[in-house]
Coordinates of C-alpha atoms and ligand atoms in Angstrom, one line a residue:
X10 CA 0.0 0.0 0.0
X11 CA 1.3 3.5 -0.8
X12 CA 3.2 5.5 1.8
X13 CA 2.9 9.3 2.2
X14 CA 5.3 11.6 4.0
X15 CA 5.6 15.4 4.1
X16 CA 7.9 17.9 5.9
X17 CA 8.1 21.5 6.8
X18 CA 11.1 22.6 9.0
X19 CA 14.7 23.6 9.2
X20 CA 16.2 20.2 8.1
X21 CA 17.2 19.2 4.6
X22 CA 13.8 18.3 3.3
X23 CA 14.9 15.7 0.7
X24 CA 16.9 13.8 3.3
X25 CA 14.0 13.8 5.8
X26 CA 11.5 12.6 3.1
X27 CA 13.7 9.7 1.9
X28 CA 14.5 8.7 5.4
X29 CA 10.9 8.8 6.5
X30 CA 9.9 6.8 3.5
X31 CA 12.3 4.0 4.4
X32 CA 10.2 3.5 7.6
X33 CA 7.2 2.9 5.4
X34 CA 8.9 0.3 3.2
X35 CA 7.1 -2.5 5.1
X36 CA 3.8 -1.3 3.4
X37 CA 5.2 -2.5 0.1
X38 CA 5.9 -0.4 -3.0
X39 CA 7.1 -0.4 -6.6
X40 CA 8.2 3.2 -7.1
X41 CA 9.1 6.3 -5.1
X42 CA 9.3 10.0 -5.4
X43 CA 9.6 13.4 -3.7
X44 CA 8.8 17.0 -4.5
X45 CA 10.5 19.8 -2.7
X46 CA 10.2 23.6 -2.9
X47 CA 13.6 24.9 -4.2
X48 CA 13.8 28.7 -4.7
X49 CA 10.0 28.9 -4.7
X50 CA 9.7 26.3 -7.5
X51 CA 8.5 22.7 -7.0
X52 CA 11.2 20.3 -8.0
X53 CA 10.1 16.7 -8.4
X54 CA 12.2 13.6 -8.7
X55 CA 10.6 10.1 -9.0
X56 CA 11.3 6.7 -10.3
X57 CA 10.1 3.2 -10.6
X58 CA 11.9 0.8 -8.3
X59 CA 13.2 0.9 -4.7
X60 CA 14.1 3.8 -2.5
X61 CA 17.7 3.0 -3.4
X62 CA 16.9 3.7 -7.0
X63 CA 15.4 7.1 -5.9
X64 CA 18.5 7.9 -4.0
X65 CA 20.7 7.0 -7.0
X66 CA 18.5 9.3 -9.2
X67 CA 18.7 12.1 -6.7
X68 CA 22.5 11.9 -6.8
X69 CA 22.4 11.9 -10.6
X70 CA 19.9 14.7 -11.2
X71 CA 20.7 16.7 -8.1
X72 CA 18.8 16.6 -4.8
X73 CA 16.2 19.3 -4.4
X74 CA 17.5 21.8 -1.8
X75 CA 14.7 23.1 0.4
X76 CA 12.8 22.8 3.6
X77 CA 9.2 22.1 2.5
X78 CA 8.2 19.0 0.6
X79 CA 6.2 15.8 0.1
X80 CA 7.2 12.2 -0.7
X81 CA 5.6 8.9 -1.7
X82 CA 6.1 5.2 -2.1
X83 CA 3.6 3.8 -4.6
X84 CA 1.9 0.4 -4.7
X85 CA 0.5 0.4 -8.2
X86 CA -3.3 0.2 -8.5
X87 CA -4.2 2.4 -11.6
X88 CA -1.6 1.9 -14.2
X89 CA 1.6 -0.2 -14.2
X90 CA 4.6 0.6 -12.0
X91 CA 6.6 3.1 -14.1
X92 CA 8.4 6.4 -13.8
X93 CA 5.5 8.4 -15.2
X94 CA 2.9 6.7 -13.0
X95 CA 5.0 7.3 -9.9
X96 CA 4.0 10.1 -7.5
X97 CA 4.2 13.1 -7.0
X98 CA 1.7 14.1 -9.7
X99 CA 1.2 17.7 -10.7
X100 CA -1.2 20.2 -12.3
X101 CA 0.3 23.6 -13.4
X102 CA 0.0 25.1 -9.8
X103 CA -0.4 22.0 -7.6
X104 CA 1.7 18.9 -6.8
X105 CA 0.3 16.0 -4.7
X106 CA 1.0 12.6 -3.3
X107 CA -1.9 10.2 -2.8
X108 CA -2.7 6.9 -1.0
X109 CA -6.0 5.2 -1.7
X110 CA -8.4 4.9 -4.6
X111 CA -10.5 7.6 -6.3
X112 CA -13.6 5.5 -7.3
X113 CA -15.0 8.1 -9.7
X114 CA -11.7 9.1 -11.4
X115 CA -12.9 8.1 -14.9
X116 CA -15.9 10.5 -14.9
X117 CA -13.7 13.3 -13.4
X118 CA -11.0 12.6 -16.0
X119 CA -13.6 12.7 -18.8
X120 CA -14.8 16.1 -17.4
X121 CA -11.3 17.5 -17.3
X122 CA -10.4 16.2 -20.8
X123 CA -13.6 18.0 -22.0
X124 CA -12.2 21.2 -20.4
X125 CA -9.0 20.7 -22.5
X126 CA -6.8 19.2 -19.9
X127 CA -4.3 16.5 -20.9
X128 CA -2.8 13.8 -18.7
X129 CA 0.6 12.2 -18.6
X130 CA -0.1 9.2 -16.4
X131 CA -2.7 6.5 -16.1
X132 CA -3.3 7.2 -12.4
X133 CA -6.3 8.3 -10.6
X134 CA -4.0 10.6 -8.6
X135 CA -3.2 12.8 -11.5
X136 CA -6.9 13.4 -11.9
X137 CA -7.0 14.8 -8.4
X138 CA -3.9 17.0 -9.1
X139 CA -5.6 18.4 -12.3
X140 CA -8.9 18.9 -10.5
X141 CA -7.2 20.9 -7.8
X142 CA -5.5 23.0 -10.4
X143 CA -8.7 23.4 -12.3
X144 CA -10.6 24.6 -9.2
X145 CA -7.8 26.7 -7.8
X146 CA -9.0 30.1 -6.7
X147 CA -6.0 31.4 -4.9
X148 CA -7.2 30.0 -1.6
X149 CA -5.8 26.5 -0.9
X150 CA -8.3 25.5 1.8
X151 CA -11.3 26.5 -0.3
X152 CA -9.9 24.8 -3.3
X153 CA -9.2 21.5 -1.4
X154 CA -12.7 21.7 0.1
X155 CA -14.4 22.1 -3.2
X156 CA -12.4 19.1 -4.7
X157 CA -13.3 17.0 -1.6
X158 CA -17.0 17.5 -2.5
X159 CA -16.3 15.9 -5.9
X160 CA -14.2 12.9 -4.8
X161 CA -15.6 9.4 -4.1
X162 CA -13.5 6.7 -2.6
X163 CA -10.8 6.5 0.0
X164 CA -7.7 8.7 0.0
X165 CA -5.0 10.5 1.9
X166 CA -3.4 13.4 0.1
X167 CA -0.3 15.5 0.7
X168 CA -0.6 18.7 -1.3
X169 CA 1.6 21.7 -2.3
X170 CA 0.4 24.8 -4.1
X171 CA 3.1 26.6 -6.1
X172 CA 1.9 30.0 -4.7
X173 CA 2.5 28.8 -1.1
X174 CA 6.1 27.7 -1.0
X175 CA 6.2 27.6 2.8
X176 CA 3.2 25.2 3.3
X177 CA 2.1 21.6 3.0
X178 CA -1.6 20.7 3.1
X179 CA -3.0 17.3 4.0
X180 CA -6.4 15.7 4.0
X181 CA -7.8 12.2 4.2
X182 CA -10.9 10.2 3.9
X183 CA -10.7 6.6 5.1
X184 CA -7.0 6.1 4.2
X185 CA -4.7 6.7 7.1
X186 CA -2.7 10.0 7.7
X187 CA -1.1 11.5 10.8
X188 CA 0.4 14.9 11.4
X189 CA 3.6 14.9 13.5
X190 CA 4.9 17.9 15.4
X191 CA 8.2 18.8 17.0
X192 CA 9.9 22.1 17.9
X193 CA 9.8 24.2 14.8
X194 CA 9.0 21.4 12.4
X195 CA 6.0 19.3 11.3
X196 CA 5.4 16.2 9.3
X197 CA 2.7 14.2 7.6
X198 CA 2.9 10.4 7.3
X199 CA 0.7 7.4 6.5
X200 CA 1.9 5.7 9.7
X201 CA 3.7 6.6 12.9
X202 CA 7.1 4.8 12.1
X203 CA 7.9 7.4 9.5
X204 CA 8.1 10.2 12.1
X205 CA 9.4 8.3 15.2
X206 CA 13.0 9.3 14.5
X207 CA 12.0 13.0 14.8
X208 CA 9.1 13.1 17.2
X209 CA 6.6 11.0 19.1
X210 CA 3.9 13.7 19.1
X211 CA 1.3 13.6 16.5
X212 CA -2.4 14.3 15.6
X213 CA -4.8 11.9 14.0
X214 CA -6.5 13.5 11.1
X215 CA -10.2 12.7 10.9
X216 CA -12.2 12.3 7.7
X217 CA -12.3 15.4 5.5
X218 CA -10.4 17.6 8.0
X219 CA -7.6 19.6 6.4
X220 CA -4.2 20.2 8.0
X221 CA -2.0 23.1 7.1
X222 CA 1.7 22.7 7.9
X223 CA 3.9 25.8 7.9
X224 CA 6.9 27.3 9.7
X225 CA 4.4 28.8 12.2
X226 CA 3.2 25.3 13.2
X227 CA 0.2 23.2 12.3
X228 CA -3.5 24.2 12.1
X229 CA -6.7 22.3 11.3
X230 CA -10.1 23.0 9.8
X231 CA -13.1 20.8 9.6
X232 CA -15.1 20.0 6.4
X233 CA -16.9 23.4 6.8
X234 CA -13.5 25.1 6.9
X235 CA -14.0 26.0 10.6
X236 CA -10.8 26.0 12.7
X237 CA -10.6 23.1 15.1
X238 CA -8.5 22.1 18.0
X239 CA -7.2 18.5 18.0
X240 CA -5.9 16.3 20.7
X241 CA -2.2 15.8 20.6
X242 CA -1.2 12.1 20.9
X243 CA 2.1 10.6 22.0
X244 CA 3.4 7.4 20.5
X245 CA 4.7 5.0 23.1
X246 CA 5.6 2.3 20.6
X247 CA 9.1 1.1 19.8
X248 CA 9.8 0.9 16.1
X249 CA 8.8 -2.7 15.7
X250 CA 5.5 -2.1 17.4
X251 CA 4.9 1.0 15.3
X252 CA 5.3 -1.0 12.1
X253 CA 2.5 -3.2 13.4
X254 CA 0.4 0.0 13.6
X255 CA 0.0 -0.6 17.4
X256 CA -1.3 -4.1 17.0
X257 CA 0.5 -6.8 19.0
X258 CA 1.0 -9.0 15.9
X259 CA 1.0 -8.7 12.1
X260 CA -1.7 -11.4 11.9
X261 CA -4.3 -9.4 13.7
X262 CA -3.2 -6.2 12.0
X263 CA -3.6 -7.9 8.6
X264 CA -7.0 -9.3 9.7
X265 CA -8.0 -5.7 10.4
X266 CA -6.7 -4.5 7.1
X267 CA -9.0 -6.8 5.2
X268 CA -11.8 -4.3 4.5
X269 CA -9.3 -1.9 2.8
X270 CA -7.5 -4.7 1.0
X271 CA -10.8 -5.9 -0.6
X272 CA -11.7 -2.4 -1.6
X273 CA -8.3 -1.7 -3.1
X274 CA -8.4 -4.9 -5.0
X275 CA -11.8 -4.7 -6.5
X276 CA -12.5 -1.1 -7.1
X277 CA -10.0 -0.6 -10.0
X278 CA -11.5 -3.6 -11.7
X279 CA -15.1 -2.4 -11.8
X280 CA -16.3 0.0 -14.6
X281 CA -19.9 1.1 -14.9
X282 CA -21.0 -1.5 -12.4
X283 CA -19.5 -4.4 -14.3
X284 CA -16.2 -6.3 -13.9
X285 CA -13.5 -5.0 -16.1
X286 CA -10.4 -7.2 -16.2
X287 CA -9.1 -5.9 -19.6
X288 CA -6.0 -4.4 -18.0
X289 CA -5.2 -7.9 -16.8
X290 CA -5.4 -9.2 -20.4
X291 CA -8.8 -10.7 -19.9
X292 CA -11.6 -9.9 -22.4
X293 CA -15.1 -11.3 -22.8
X294 CA -14.1 -12.7 -26.2
X295 CA -11.2 -14.6 -24.7
X296 CA -13.3 -16.0 -21.9
X297 CA -15.8 -17.4 -24.3
X298 CA -13.2 -19.8 -25.6
X299 CA -12.5 -21.7 -22.4
X300 CA -14.3 -25.1 -22.0
X301 CA -12.4 -26.4 -18.9
X302 CA -10.8 -24.7 -16.0
X303 CA -8.3 -26.1 -13.5
X304 CA -7.2 -24.1 -10.5
X305 CA -3.8 -25.1 -9.1
X306 CA -2.3 -23.8 -5.9
X307 CA -1.1 -24.7 -2.4
X308 CA -2.4 -24.3 1.1
X309 CA -4.6 -21.3 1.7
X310 CA -4.4 -20.3 -2.0
X311 CA -5.8 -23.8 -2.9
X312 CA -8.7 -23.2 -0.5
X313 CA -9.5 -20.0 -2.5
X314 CA -9.6 -22.3 -5.5
X315 CA -12.2 -24.5 -3.7
X316 CA -14.5 -21.6 -3.2
X317 CA -13.7 -20.6 -6.8
X318 CA -14.9 -24.0 -8.0
X319 CA -18.3 -23.7 -6.4
X320 CA -18.8 -20.1 -7.6
X321 CA -17.6 -20.6 -11.2
X322 CA -19.5 -23.8 -11.7
X323 CA -22.6 -22.3 -10.2
X324 CA -22.5 -19.1 -12.2
X325 CA -20.7 -19.9 -15.4
X326 CA -21.5 -23.5 -15.8
X327 CA -18.0 -24.6 -16.7
X328 CA -16.4 -27.6 -15.0
X329 CA -13.6 -26.6 -12.6
X330 CA -11.0 -28.9 -11.2
X331 CA -9.0 -27.8 -8.2
X332 CA -5.6 -29.4 -7.8
X333 CA -2.9 -29.2 -5.2
X334 CA 0.2 -28.0 -7.1
X335 CA 2.6 -30.6 -5.7
X336 CA 0.2 -33.3 -7.0
X337 CA -0.6 -31.7 -10.3
X338 CA 3.0 -31.3 -11.4
X339 CA 3.8 -35.0 -11.1
X340 CA 0.5 -36.5 -12.3
X341 CA 0.6 -36.1 -16.0
X342 CA -2.6 -34.0 -15.8
X343 CA -5.1 -34.0 -18.6
X344 CA -4.8 -30.4 -19.9
X345 CA -4.5 -29.1 -23.4
X346 CA -5.0 -26.1 -25.7
X347 CA -8.3 -24.3 -25.1
X348 CA -8.1 -25.0 -21.3
X349 CA -7.6 -22.3 -18.7
X350 CA -5.3 -23.1 -15.8
X351 CA -5.6 -20.6 -12.9
X352 CA -2.6 -20.4 -10.6
X353 CA -3.3 -18.7 -7.2
X354 CA -0.4 -17.6 -5.1
X355 CA 0.3 -14.8 -2.5
X356 CA 4.1 -14.9 -2.9
X357 CA 4.1 -15.8 -6.6
X358 CA 7.2 -17.8 -5.8
X359 CA 5.8 -21.1 -4.5
X360 CA 8.0 -23.7 -6.2
X361 CA 5.2 -26.3 -6.8
X362 CA 2.8 -23.7 -8.1
X363 CA 5.4 -22.3 -10.4
X364 CA 6.3 -25.7 -11.7
X365 CA 2.6 -26.6 -12.2
X366 CA 2.1 -23.4 -14.2
X367 CA 5.1 -24.1 -16.4
X368 CA 3.7 -27.7 -17.0
X369 CA 0.3 -26.3 -18.0
X370 CA 1.8 -23.9 -20.4
X371 CA 4.0 -26.6 -21.9
X372 CA 0.9 -28.6 -22.5
X373 CA -0.7 -25.7 -24.4
X374 CA -3.1 -24.4 -21.7
X375 CA -3.6 -20.7 -21.3
X376 CA -2.5 -19.6 -17.8
X377 CA -4.0 -16.9 -15.5
X378 CA -2.1 -16.0 -12.4
X379 CA -3.8 -14.4 -9.3
X380 CA -0.8 -13.2 -7.4
X381 CA -0.1 -10.7 -4.6
X382 CA 3.7 -10.1 -4.9
X383 CA 4.5 -7.7 -7.7
X384 CA 7.0 -8.9 -10.3
X385 CA 7.2 -12.4 -8.8
X386 CA 8.1 -15.4 -11.0
X387 CA 4.5 -16.6 -11.4
X388 CA 3.3 -13.1 -12.2
X389 CA 6.0 -12.7 -14.8
X390 CA 5.5 -16.0 -16.6
X391 CA 1.7 -16.2 -16.7
X392 CA -0.2 -15.4 -19.9
X393 CA -2.7 -13.3 -18.0
X394 CA -2.3 -11.8 -14.6
X395 CA -4.6 -10.3 -11.9
X396 CA -2.8 -8.8 -8.9
X397 CA -4.5 -9.0 -5.5
X398 CA -3.8 -5.6 -4.1
X399 CA -3.6 -6.7 -0.4
X400 CA -0.3 -5.0 0.3
X401 CA 2.6 -6.9 1.9
X402 CA 1.4 -9.9 4.1
X403 CA 4.0 -10.4 6.8
X404 CA 2.4 -12.9 9.1
X405 CA 3.0 -16.5 7.9
X406 CA -0.7 -17.3 8.3
X407 CA -2.4 -15.9 5.2
X408 CA -5.5 -13.7 6.0
X409 CA -5.8 -10.6 3.8
X410 CA -4.2 -12.4 0.9
X411 CA -6.9 -15.1 1.1
X412 CA -9.8 -12.6 1.2
X413 CA -8.4 -10.6 -1.7
X414 CA -7.9 -13.8 -3.7
X415 CA -11.5 -14.6 -3.0
X416 CA -12.6 -11.1 -4.2
X417 CA -10.7 -11.5 -7.5
X418 CA -12.1 -15.0 -8.0
X419 CA -15.6 -13.6 -7.6
X420 CA -15.0 -10.8 -10.1
X421 CA -13.5 -13.3 -12.5
X422 CA -16.5 -15.6 -12.1
X423 CA -19.0 -12.8 -12.7
X424 CA -17.2 -11.8 -15.9
X425 CA -17.0 -15.3 -17.1
X426 CA -20.7 -15.9 -16.4
X427 CA -21.4 -12.8 -18.4
X428 CA -19.2 -13.9 -21.3
X429 CA -20.9 -17.3 -21.4
X430 CA -24.3 -15.7 -21.3
X431 CA -25.1 -17.5 -18.1
X432 CA -26.1 -14.3 -16.3
X433 CA -27.7 -11.2 -17.7
X434 CA -25.9 -7.8 -17.5
X435 CA -28.4 -6.7 -14.9
X436 CA -27.7 -9.8 -12.7
X437 CA -24.0 -9.3 -13.2
X438 CA -24.3 -5.7 -12.0
X439 CA -26.3 -6.9 -9.0
X440 CA -23.6 -9.3 -8.0
X441 CA -20.8 -6.7 -8.5
X442 CA -22.8 -4.3 -6.4
X443 CA -23.1 -7.0 -3.6
X444 CA -19.3 -7.5 -3.8
X445 CA -18.7 -3.8 -3.3
X446 CA -20.6 -4.0 0.0
X447 CA -18.3 -6.7 1.3
X448 CA -15.6 -4.4 2.8
X449 CA -18.3 -2.8 5.0
X450 CA -19.6 -6.3 5.9
X451 CA -16.2 -7.5 6.8
X452 CA -15.6 -4.4 9.0
X453 CA -18.9 -5.1 10.8
X454 CA -17.8 -8.7 11.5
X455 CA -14.4 -7.6 12.8
X456 CA -16.1 -4.9 15.0
X457 CA -18.8 -7.2 16.3
X458 CA -17.3 -10.7 16.6
X459 CA -13.8 -10.2 17.9
X460 CA -14.8 -10.3 21.6
X461 CA -16.9 -13.4 21.2
X462 CA -14.2 -15.2 19.3
X463 CA -11.7 -14.2 21.9
X464 CA -13.9 -15.8 24.6
X465 CA -14.5 -18.9 22.6
X466 CA -10.8 -19.3 22.0
X467 CA -10.3 -19.7 25.7
X468 CA -12.4 -22.8 25.4
X469 CA -10.3 -24.3 22.7
X470 CA -6.9 -24.0 24.4
X471 CA -7.0 -27.5 25.9
X472 CA -8.4 -29.3 22.9
X473 CA -6.3 -32.1 21.5
X474 CA -8.1 -32.2 18.2
X475 CA -11.1 -30.6 16.6
X476 CA -13.2 -30.8 13.4
X477 CA -14.5 -28.1 11.0
X478 CA -17.7 -29.1 9.1
X479 CA -19.9 -27.5 6.5
X480 CA -21.6 -28.1 3.2
X481 CA -21.0 -26.6 -0.2
X482 CA -19.3 -23.2 0.1
X483 CA -19.3 -23.6 3.9
X484 CA -17.2 -26.8 3.4
X485 CA -14.8 -25.0 1.1
X486 CA -14.4 -22.4 3.8
X487 CA -14.1 -24.9 6.6
X488 CA -10.9 -26.1 4.9
X489 CA -9.4 -22.7 5.4
X490 CA -10.7 -22.3 8.9
X491 CA -9.1 -25.6 9.9
X492 CA -5.7 -24.8 8.3
X493 CA -5.6 -21.4 10.0
X494 CA -6.3 -22.9 13.4
X495 CA -3.8 -25.8 13.1
X496 CA -0.9 -23.7 11.7
X497 CA -0.9 -21.1 14.4
X498 CA -2.3 -23.0 17.5
X499 CA -0.6 -26.4 16.8
X500 CA -3.9 -28.2 17.7
X501 CA -4.8 -31.0 15.3
X502 CA -7.7 -30.2 13.2
X503 CA -9.5 -31.5 10.1
X504 CA -12.2 -30.2 7.8
X505 CA -15.0 -32.4 6.6
X506 CA -18.0 -32.1 4.3
X507 CA -20.7 -32.4 6.9
X508 CA -22.6 -35.1 5.0
X509 CA -19.4 -37.3 5.0
X510 CA -19.1 -37.6 8.7
X511 CA -21.3 -40.6 9.0
X512 CA -19.0 -42.5 6.6
X513 CA -16.2 -42.9 9.1
X514 CA -15.1 -39.7 10.8
X515 CA -17.9 -39.5 13.3
X516 CA -16.2 -42.3 15.2
X517 CA -13.6 -39.7 16.3
X518 CA -16.2 -37.7 18.3
X519 CA -15.8 -38.0 22.0
X520 CA -16.9 -36.0 25.0
X521 CA -16.0 -32.4 24.8
X522 CA -14.4 -32.5 21.3
X523 CA -14.9 -29.0 19.7
X524 CA -16.7 -29.1 16.3
X525 CA -16.7 -25.8 14.4
X526 CA -19.6 -25.7 12.1
X527 CA -20.2 -23.2 9.3
X528 CA -23.8 -22.7 8.2
X529 CA -24.3 -19.7 5.8
X530 CA -26.0 -21.4 2.8
X531 CA -29.8 -21.4 3.3
X532 CA -30.6 -24.4 1.1
X533 CA -28.3 -26.8 3.1
X534 CA -28.7 -25.3 6.6
X535 CA -31.3 -27.9 7.7
X536 CA -28.9 -30.7 6.6
X537 CA -26.0 -29.1 8.4
X538 CA -28.0 -28.7 11.5
X539 CA -28.9 -32.4 11.4
X540 CA -25.2 -33.2 11.2
X541 CA -24.6 -30.9 14.2
X542 CA -27.2 -32.6 16.2
X543 CA -25.6 -36.0 15.4
X544 CA -22.2 -35.0 16.7
X545 CA -23.6 -33.1 19.6
X546 CA -25.5 -36.1 20.8
X547 CA -22.1 -37.9 20.9
X548 CA -20.6 -35.3 23.2
X549 CA -19.2 -32.7 20.8
X550 CA -19.0 -29.1 21.8
X551 CA -20.5 -27.1 19.0
X552 CA -19.2 -23.7 17.9
X553 CA -21.6 -22.5 15.1
X554 CA -20.7 -19.7 12.7
X555 CA -23.9 -18.8 11.0
X556 CA -25.9 -15.9 9.6
X557 CA -28.1 -13.9 11.8
X558 CA -31.1 -15.3 9.9
X559 CA -30.0 -18.9 10.7
X560 CA -29.3 -18.0 14.3
X561 CA -32.9 -16.8 14.7
X562 CA -34.3 -20.1 13.6
X563 CA -32.0 -22.2 15.8
X564 CA -33.5 -24.4 18.5
X565 CA -32.1 -23.9 22.0
X566 CA -29.3 -26.2 22.8
X567 CA -28.2 -27.0 19.2
X568 CA -25.0 -25.1 19.6
X569 CA -22.9 -24.4 22.6
X570 CA -21.6 -21.1 21.1
X571 CA -23.0 -19.2 18.2
X572 CA -21.0 -16.6 16.2
X573 CA -23.5 -14.6 14.2
X574 CA -22.5 -12.8 11.0
X575 CA -24.8 -10.6 8.9
X576 CA -26.6 -12.3 6.0
X577 CA -25.5 -11.0 2.6
X578 CA -25.5 -12.3 -0.9
X579 CA -25.1 -16.1 -0.2
X580 CA -22.5 -16.7 -2.8
X581 CA -20.3 -14.1 -1.2
X582 CA -20.7 -15.4 2.4
X583 CA -17.2 -17.0 2.6
X584 CA -15.8 -13.4 2.5
X585 CA -17.4 -12.6 5.8
X586 CA -17.6 -16.0 7.3
X587 CA -13.8 -16.5 7.2
X588 CA -13.2 -13.6 9.5
X589 CA -14.4 -15.2 12.8
X590 CA -12.4 -18.3 11.8
X591 CA -9.3 -16.2 11.4
X592 CA -9.8 -14.4 14.7
X593 CA -10.6 -17.7 16.5
X594 CA -7.3 -19.1 15.2
X595 CA -5.4 -16.0 16.3
X596 CA -6.6 -15.9 19.9
X597 CA -6.3 -19.7 20.3
X598 CA -2.6 -19.3 19.3
X599 CA -2.2 -16.4 21.8
X600 CA -3.9 -18.4 24.6
X601 CA -1.4 -21.2 24.0
X602 CA 1.5 -18.9 24.2
X603 CA 2.4 -19.2 20.5
X604 CA 3.7 -16.5 18.2
X605 CA 1.0 -16.4 15.6
X606 CA 3.3 -14.4 13.2
X607 CA 6.0 -17.1 13.0
X608 CA 4.5 -20.5 13.5
X609 CA 7.0 -23.3 14.1
X610 CA 8.4 -25.2 11.1
X611 CA 6.6 -22.8 8.6
X612 CA 8.0 -20.3 6.1
X613 CA 6.1 -17.5 4.5
X614 CA 7.2 -18.4 1.0
X615 CA 7.8 -22.0 0.1
X616 CA 10.3 -21.7 -2.7
X617 CA 11.6 -25.3 -2.4
X618 CA 9.8 -28.6 -2.9
Ligands
LIG26 O1 2.6 -17.8 -1.6 P1 1.5 -18.8 -1.8 O2 0.1 -18.3 -1.7 O3 1.7 -19.6 -3.1 O4 1.7 -19.9 -0.7 C1 0.9 -21.1 -0.6 C2 0.8 -21.6 0.8 O5 2.1 -21.9 1.2 C3 0.2 -20.6 1.7 O6 -1.1 -20.3 1.3 C4 0.1 -21.2 3.2 O7 -0.8 -22.3 3.2 C5 -0.4 -20.1 4.1 N1 0.7 -19.3 4.5 C6 -1.2 -20.6 5.2 O8 -1.7 -19.6 6.0

């Protein structure tokens, strides 16, 4: 995710900006840049690549000399990583850096083009820079305010106006931004670590509040441009804690980042209410050609594939096989020209997934990679590529990568169903609209289920073994819930299709054994409840994750603990239902004294067989 910094003060501004940006490197980025006032002119230096590349460029072209400036690390969303798409972006009298997504940038761009404006980059950010320039009336605060009224989406902006060479302005809506203060100097930053080497004192900017940084200090106005006083906060984190944004572990931080990660991933791929994957090399014409689909992946990514199978088969009526990459690559799989093989991978470097993809290509299949790590091997070698824009996932246990993989698979399935004439355009729009509501739904689940999951986790600490059960999509999701729990808590756990229990596994049930049951799919809920009753009557302790609608119809005593999640479009329920399973796994690990970020014996990226 992009990182923003800004500085006003006596130090060498270029040095401060680059140094502050290094503290935001953990957010992930593919390019970097700064803009600094030098002799009342804004001088911008930016480049694709790492901060080291920016430093080399600054040496080559000459570091801007000044005391007021803004800087940025970019994680590409709109337009590929390139020098020209890097931030800062400018209009004639304005230069900005931006984190987030401007959802209505296409219509704003069309408007500005109609006014004779031209654009250098493919970014949504340049649209904001041009709009600020277009609306500029000599008063920065009024100008920013009138642009805010036009913008839809999430964003944090650092802004410099050419006519105000002693000032930096900052504003945010949903994306993070803080304002740091020290004696005679001030800062803006996406996160606290960027300023910790200079100050521990900072203000949290609220939605649509505008900050003005100058040599006189910092001032704030609200959305009506009325001056406001804000509470000064003091960071008491060390650097490591600060990088975790105040969370005790990356795993729980990343669980909390999921609403933003979903939004960042899906919004650039939706145009006029329909999926648009053209930038990823996927067109309706191309999709019509595929007769068979195989999804190949490992671990959590393979579980995304399991959900994908249910969704694609249901919506697009194409047979989908899901294969474990390490099996696929040695099995002489039946695959040929005209088939689509989808490889899902967070790291893009998993050895088995990479080998499986190469094999599929060799056999003539078209390959589509769904990958999080930019420029990774799988991303580079696939015929078509959709990046999940989850940002860096540090915890070994995958959470936000999984949820963004699901989001991409849904968009892909909707587009495929449309291409195959299996859904009407109106139905496709309805599904896309339901998907856009998922960030909010996930946030609701995080806000409302964490305490309950925390409590239930105290009941799991002493378990030797447990089962996850569900039917249909709930079964696909149970696989992920079970993996999450076992990898961080070290408690043995298995997932089963609920209807399969009676064929052997039910013999494992003994007094007090926890069974985590997922029931979100209305048509099979009565069947799942029967399976729950069967295991309960044999002594199992039932933890039921179900929709609020299902919970209302439950008979007393069916479940020992119920975690209710809001009912939404049923096909999309895995996106919300996975959240309590992740939180349950996290707190069980904590209760057992494990470090959930670094589970024993596991590596984040499995680059060997
Ligand atoms: O990087 P990948 O998505 O290809 O990794 C595949 C698996 O190793 C990975 O999903 C693993 O199962 C998760 N870290 C588990 O949380």
